[in-house]
Short mmCIF file of C-alpha atoms in Angstrom, two decimals:
data_model
loop_
_atom_site.label_atom_id
_atom_site.label_comp_id
_atom_site.label_asym_id
_atom_site.label_seq_id
_atom_site.Cartn_x
_atom_site.Cartn_y
_atom_site.Cartn_z
CA MET A 245 -24.96 47.56 -20.01
CA ARG A 246 -23.90 47.90 -16.39
CA PRO A 247 -26.07 46.30 -13.73
CA LEU A 248 -28.58 48.18 -11.61
CA SER A 249 -27.51 49.13 -8.11
CA ILE A 250 -28.46 46.61 -5.46
CA LEU A 251 -28.77 49.47 -2.94
CA ALA A 252 -30.68 52.16 -4.85
CA PRO A 253 -31.62 51.24 -8.45
CA GLU A 254 -32.15 54.90 -9.43
CA TRP A 255 -28.54 55.72 -8.54
CA TRP A 256 -25.00 54.75 -9.43
CA ASP A 257 -22.78 53.20 -6.75
CA PHE A 258 -20.11 50.56 -6.22
CA THR A 259 -22.57 47.66 -6.69
CA THR A 260 -22.66 48.51 -10.42
CA LEU A 261 -18.98 47.61 -10.85
CA ASP A 262 -17.70 44.43 -12.43
CA ARG A 263 -18.16 41.52 -10.02
CA GLU A 264 -14.57 40.34 -10.48
CA LEU A 265 -13.22 43.65 -9.17
CA LEU A 266 -15.56 43.52 -6.16
CA ASP A 267 -14.48 39.95 -5.38
CA ASP A 268 -10.79 40.90 -5.69
CA ALA A 269 -11.30 43.65 -3.13
CA ALA A 270 -13.11 41.36 -0.70
CA ARG A 271 -10.21 38.88 -0.78
CA LEU A 272 -7.58 41.40 0.33
CA SER A 273 -5.99 40.75 3.72
CA ALA A 274 -4.81 43.58 5.95
CA ALA A 275 -1.27 42.82 4.76
CA ASP A 276 -2.46 43.04 1.15
CA VAL A 277 -3.97 46.46 1.82
CA ALA A 278 -0.72 47.67 3.38
CA GLY A 279 1.04 46.54 0.21
CA LEU A 280 -1.06 48.67 -2.13
CA SER A 281 1.22 51.71 -1.83
CA ARG A 282 2.69 53.06 -5.05
CA GLU A 283 4.23 56.33 -6.17
CA GLY A 284 1.63 59.00 -5.42
CA PHE A 285 -0.42 56.72 -3.15
CA GLU A 286 0.74 55.76 0.33
CA VAL A 287 -0.97 53.37 2.75
CA ARG A 288 -0.21 53.94 6.45
CA MET A 289 -1.24 51.60 9.27
CA TYR A 290 -1.72 52.44 12.96
CA ASP A 291 -1.94 49.83 15.70
CA THR A 292 -3.84 51.89 18.29
CA LEU A 293 -6.63 54.43 18.07
CA GLU A 294 -4.58 56.79 20.24
CA ASP A 295 -1.79 56.81 17.67
CA PHE A 296 -4.29 57.04 14.80
CA TYR A 297 -6.14 60.12 16.05
CA LEU A 298 -2.99 61.84 17.30
CA ALA A 299 -1.43 61.45 13.86
CA GLU A 300 -4.60 62.85 12.32
CA ALA A 301 -4.51 65.85 14.67
CA LEU A 302 -0.84 66.46 13.91
CA GLU A 303 -1.68 67.02 10.22
CA TYR A 304 -3.40 70.24 11.34
CA ILE A 305 -0.38 71.30 13.39
CA THR A 306 2.11 70.48 10.62
CA ALA A 307 0.09 72.53 8.13
CA TRP A 308 -0.60 75.49 10.41
CA LYS A 309 3.04 75.73 11.59
CA GLN A 310 4.02 76.60 8.00
CA ALA A 311 1.67 79.58 7.78
CA THR A 312 3.33 83.01 7.64
CA ALA A 313 2.36 86.43 6.32
CA ASP A 314 4.16 85.61 3.08
CA ASN A 315 2.89 82.01 3.00
CA PRO A 316 -0.73 81.83 4.16
CA CYS A 317 -1.71 78.18 4.18
CA GLY A 318 -3.82 75.63 5.97
CA ILE A 319 -5.91 72.49 5.90
CA CYS A 320 -9.33 71.39 4.70
CA GLY A 321 -11.00 69.21 7.30
CA PRO A 322 -14.00 66.91 7.69
CA ILE A 323 -16.82 66.25 10.10
CA GLY A 324 -16.32 62.51 10.12
CA PRO A 325 -14.06 61.64 11.73
CA THR A 326 -14.18 64.28 14.47
CA GLU A 327 -12.19 62.62 17.25
CA GLN A 328 -9.06 64.53 16.20
CA LEU A 329 -10.61 67.98 16.63
CA PRO A 330 -10.30 68.40 20.43
CA LEU A 331 -6.75 67.04 20.16
CA VAL A 332 -5.91 69.74 17.63
CA ALA A 333 -7.14 72.45 20.02
CA ARG A 334 -5.12 70.99 22.89
CA LEU A 335 -1.96 70.83 20.79
CA VAL A 336 -2.38 74.42 19.58
CA ASN A 337 -2.81 75.62 23.17
CA GLU A 338 0.08 73.59 24.59
CA LEU A 339 2.45 74.59 21.80
CA GLU A 340 1.21 78.21 21.90
CA LEU A 341 0.86 78.10 18.13
CA ASP A 342 -0.21 81.50 16.81
CA LEU A 343 -2.69 80.89 13.98
CA LYS A 344 -3.01 84.44 12.68
CA HIS A 345 -1.80 83.45 9.19
CA ALA A 346 -3.32 79.96 9.16
CA HIS A 347 -6.42 78.95 7.20
CA PHE A 348 -9.11 76.29 7.51
CA TRP A 349 -11.63 75.11 4.95
CA GLY A 350 -14.70 73.13 5.98
CA MET A 351 -15.57 70.38 3.52
CA ASP A 352 -19.34 70.61 3.36
CA GLU A 353 -22.60 71.69 4.95
CA TRP A 354 -26.24 70.63 4.88
CA VAL A 355 -28.67 72.46 2.57
CA ILE A 356 -32.44 72.74 3.09
CA ASP A 357 -34.73 74.49 0.58
CA GLY A 358 -31.74 75.75 -1.39
CA LYS A 359 -30.06 77.42 1.61
CA GLU A 360 -27.29 76.21 3.91
CA VAL A 361 -28.61 75.32 7.36
CA PRO A 362 -28.27 77.93 10.12
CA PHE A 363 -25.33 77.71 12.49
CA GLU A 364 -27.57 76.37 15.29
CA PHE A 365 -28.69 73.32 13.25
CA PRO A 366 -27.91 70.32 15.53
CA LEU A 367 -26.27 68.29 12.75
CA GLY A 368 -24.46 71.32 11.32
CA PHE A 369 -20.83 70.94 10.35
CA ALA A 370 -19.78 74.55 10.97
CA LYS A 371 -21.25 74.22 14.47
CA ALA A 372 -19.37 70.96 15.08
CA ASP A 373 -16.02 72.45 13.99
CA THR A 374 -16.62 75.53 16.12
CA ASP A 375 -17.70 73.60 19.22
CA MET A 376 -15.09 70.83 19.00
CA LEU A 377 -12.12 72.83 17.72
CA PHE A 378 -12.14 76.61 17.36
CA ASN A 379 -13.91 77.50 20.63
CA ARG A 380 -11.42 75.31 22.51
CA ILE A 381 -8.40 77.26 21.26
CA LYS A 382 -7.21 80.14 23.45
CA PRO A 383 -8.63 83.39 22.06
CA GLU A 384 -5.18 84.94 21.62
CA LEU A 385 -4.07 82.01 19.43
CA ARG A 386 -7.15 81.63 17.21
CA MET A 387 -7.02 82.38 13.51
CA PRO A 388 -9.01 85.40 12.28
CA GLN A 389 -12.62 84.57 11.45
CA GLU A 390 -12.02 85.56 7.83
CA ASN A 391 -9.48 82.72 7.57
CA ILE A 392 -12.13 80.11 8.42
CA HIS A 393 -13.95 79.15 5.23
CA PHE A 394 -17.22 77.24 5.48
CA PRO A 395 -19.09 76.48 2.24
CA LYS A 396 -22.50 78.03 1.62
CA ALA A 397 -25.18 77.45 -0.99
CA ASP A 398 -23.84 80.52 -2.80
CA VAL A 399 -20.38 79.09 -3.35
CA THR A 400 -18.75 82.27 -4.74
CA GLU A 401 -16.89 83.37 -1.62
CA TYR A 402 -15.82 79.84 -0.67
CA VAL A 403 -14.46 79.05 -4.13
CA ALA A 404 -12.49 82.32 -4.19
CA SER A 405 -10.91 81.49 -0.82
CA TRP A 406 -9.04 78.58 -2.42
CA ASP A 407 -6.91 81.12 -4.28
CA GLN A 408 -6.18 83.20 -1.16
CA ALA A 409 -4.00 80.60 0.57
CA ARG A 410 -2.39 77.23 -0.10
CA CYS A 411 -4.24 74.15 1.09
CA LEU A 412 -1.43 71.85 2.16
CA VAL A 413 -3.69 68.90 2.89
CA MET A 414 -7.32 67.97 2.44
CA GLN A 415 -8.24 65.58 5.21
CA GLY A 416 -11.30 63.38 5.13
CA GLY A 417 -13.02 60.12 5.85
CA GLN A 418 -14.76 57.65 3.56
CA GLY A 419 -18.50 57.12 3.57
CA ASP A 420 -20.44 53.93 2.91
CA VAL A 421 -21.08 55.12 -0.65
CA LYS A 422 -17.30 55.60 -1.10
CA HIS A 423 -17.34 59.39 -1.24
CA TRP A 424 -15.02 62.03 0.12
CA ALA A 425 -16.87 65.09 1.42
CA PHE A 426 -20.32 64.76 -0.23
CA ASN A 427 -19.00 63.92 -3.67
CA ASP A 428 -21.62 61.21 -4.05
CA PRO A 429 -22.33 59.10 -7.14
CA PHE A 430 -24.87 60.52 -9.58
CA PRO A 431 -28.52 59.55 -9.99
CA ARG A 432 -29.15 57.23 -12.92
CA THR A 433 -31.05 59.80 -14.98
CA GLY A 434 -30.74 61.90 -18.13
CA ALA A 435 -27.39 61.46 -19.85
CA TYR A 436 -26.35 59.01 -17.13
CA VAL A 437 -28.99 56.30 -17.48
CA ASP A 438 -26.63 53.78 -19.08
CA ALA A 439 -23.29 54.89 -17.63
CA PRO A 440 -22.13 57.21 -14.85
CA PRO A 441 -20.19 60.40 -15.66
CA SER A 442 -16.71 59.79 -16.99
CA PRO A 443 -13.86 60.37 -14.55
CA GLU A 444 -12.96 63.51 -16.53
CA GLU A 445 -16.50 64.90 -16.20
CA PHE A 446 -16.61 64.23 -12.47
CA ARG A 447 -13.17 65.73 -11.83
CA ALA A 448 -14.25 68.95 -13.57
CA LEU A 449 -16.88 69.59 -10.86
CA GLY A 450 -16.30 72.39 -8.38
CA THR A 451 -17.93 73.19 -5.06
CA ARG A 452 -21.68 72.83 -5.57
CA VAL A 453 -25.02 71.89 -4.03
CA VAL A 454 -25.74 68.18 -4.47
CA ASP A 455 -28.55 65.72 -3.85
CA LEU A 456 -27.34 62.96 -1.56
CA HIS A 457 -27.34 59.25 -2.31
CA PRO A 458 -29.83 57.38 -0.06
CA VAL A 459 -26.91 55.42 1.43
CA THR A 460 -25.30 58.70 2.55
CA VAL A 461 -28.52 59.87 4.21
CA MET A 462 -28.85 56.57 6.05
CA GLN A 463 -25.21 56.61 7.14
CA ASN A 464 -25.44 60.09 8.62
CA ALA A 465 -28.58 59.12 10.48
CA ARG A 466 -26.70 56.12 11.89
CA THR A 467 -23.46 57.86 12.83
CA SER A 468 -24.78 61.23 14.02
CA GLY A 469 -28.54 61.07 14.54
CA GLY A 470 -29.30 57.85 16.38
CA GLY A 471 -30.82 56.43 13.20
CA VAL A 472 -33.52 59.11 12.84
CA VAL A 473 -33.41 59.40 9.04
CA THR A 474 -36.15 62.02 8.93
CA GLU A 475 -33.85 64.53 10.64
CA VAL A 476 -31.10 64.27 8.01
CA PRO A 477 -31.26 66.69 5.05
CA THR A 478 -31.10 65.13 1.59
CA SER A 479 -29.02 67.95 0.04
CA ALA A 480 -25.68 69.52 0.89
CA VAL A 481 -23.04 71.87 -0.44
CA THR A 482 -19.72 70.10 -0.87
CA VAL A 483 -16.14 70.90 -1.79
CA GLY A 484 -15.52 69.70 -5.33
CA PRO A 485 -12.81 67.82 -7.17
CA GLN A 486 -11.55 71.14 -8.56
CA GLU A 487 -10.69 72.32 -5.05
CA THR A 488 -9.46 68.85 -4.10
CA TRP A 489 -6.91 68.99 -6.89
CA LYS A 490 -5.72 72.37 -5.54
CA SER A 491 -4.81 70.60 -2.30
CA GLU A 492 -1.19 69.54 -2.25
CA ALA A 493 -2.10 66.27 -0.52
CA VAL A 494 -5.28 64.32 0.19
CA SER A 495 -5.25 62.34 3.44
CA ILE A 496 -8.09 59.88 4.12
CA TRP A 497 -8.58 58.46 7.63
CA GLN A 498 -10.32 55.11 8.14
CA ALA A 499 -10.88 53.91 11.69
CA GLY A 500 -13.51 51.34 10.71
CA THR A 501 -16.43 53.42 12.01
CA HIS A 502 -17.67 55.08 8.83
CA ASP A 503 -17.07 52.55 6.07
CA ASN A 504 -16.97 48.77 6.43
CA PRO A 505 -14.12 46.30 5.81
CA PHE A 506 -15.13 45.80 2.18
CA GLY A 507 -15.33 49.51 1.38
CA GLN A 508 -11.99 50.22 3.00
CA ARG A 509 -10.43 47.65 0.69
CA LEU A 510 -12.24 48.52 -2.54
CA THR A 511 -11.19 52.16 -2.83
CA ALA A 512 -7.58 51.45 -1.90
CA LEU A 513 -7.43 48.75 -4.57
CA MET A 514 -8.96 51.00 -7.23
CA ILE A 515 -6.62 53.89 -6.42
CA SER A 516 -3.58 51.63 -6.26
CA LYS A 517 -4.39 49.98 -9.61
CA LYS A 518 -5.53 53.28 -11.18
CA ILE A 519 -9.11 52.20 -11.87
CA PRO A 520 -11.10 55.46 -11.60
CA ASP A 521 -14.89 55.10 -11.88
CA SER A 522 -17.33 57.82 -10.83
CA ALA A 523 -19.71 55.22 -9.39
CA VAL A 524 -16.99 55.01 -6.71
CA PRO A 525 -16.06 58.69 -6.31
CA MET A 526 -13.11 58.01 -4.00
CA SER A 527 -11.49 56.00 -6.80
CA LEU A 528 -11.04 59.22 -8.81
CA LEU A 529 -8.21 60.08 -6.42
CA ALA A 530 -6.21 57.56 -8.46
CA ASP A 531 -5.26 60.55 -10.61
CA HIS A 532 -4.28 62.90 -7.76
CA PRO A 533 -0.47 63.10 -7.39
CA ASN A 534 -0.31 62.83 -3.58
CA VAL A 535 -2.84 60.66 -1.74
CA ARG A 536 -2.47 58.73 1.50
CA PHE A 537 -4.87 56.33 3.17
CA ASN A 538 -4.50 56.00 6.93
CA TYR A 539 -5.94 52.88 8.56
CA TYR A 540 -6.52 51.79 12.12
CA ARG A 541 -5.45 48.17 11.76
CA GLY A 542 -8.07 47.00 14.26
CA GLY A 543 -10.81 48.61 12.17
CA LEU A 544 -9.92 46.90 8.89
CA GLY A 545 -11.72 43.70 9.87
CA THR A 546 -12.28 40.98 7.29
CA CYS A 547 -14.80 40.28 4.54
CA THR A 548 -15.53 36.76 5.71
CA VAL A 549 -19.01 35.72 6.82
CA SER A 550 -19.60 35.97 10.55
CA MET A 551 -23.17 35.32 11.68
CA HIS A 552 -24.49 37.11 14.77
#
């Protein structure tokens, strides 16, 4: 029987993995992480934050430049990190890139009482994308509103949009609980008391409303709400593995602000060695054919003890 979580005993998470695997991850140096690339999984390192966020912004430009009337396509993007978003708007404006055939998919949104939060919600993701990206693009260059796809609690329209255009890249970050989007580990209940869902079960999930792992709630309070946990919803609608596997590439960006040195190592090791486990949702990307992890070298840190 697998151990109980150290963080939230009623949930699955990375602390329920075999201790030897956890220790192997903690021992990895930055050079070891850089060496984890294999066919279908590429590790990229950046020496400055300027280069890191510019490269992240350029993924939008590279995708949107390919969009034509006969080839509508685009990118799925996160709220976390967000530093790239104003850079994307500046690049679009400077390059005079006409986005009329380009598409954008938001990854997730908060849900309260079974309904997605209104646009004005301070922590809202649609609001953040609009304020930091779309409203900064010159009106004559902006994509049509119908090409901007934000998920809602009724997922029907959002799910259908994934068949209207090609998603060339799904971009994201990695949370403390090792998720992409809000694909969090499951509660330890019902059929999953003794073991989490199999990788095959988890990968079959589409866009859906989820209950969030306590670690995810705490992280969002820390990174976006000044630590006020009571202001963070405990449910969200999130893009699923089904849509993720429709993306031609998955690009994860780790600057060291969202997950810690250990987490940044663990998921790369599991993907590199093809060890998928739904207690570590990011590890399921081991089976995606085109994944890249992008690291700011200065944010990789170490897993050695340093008392403060």
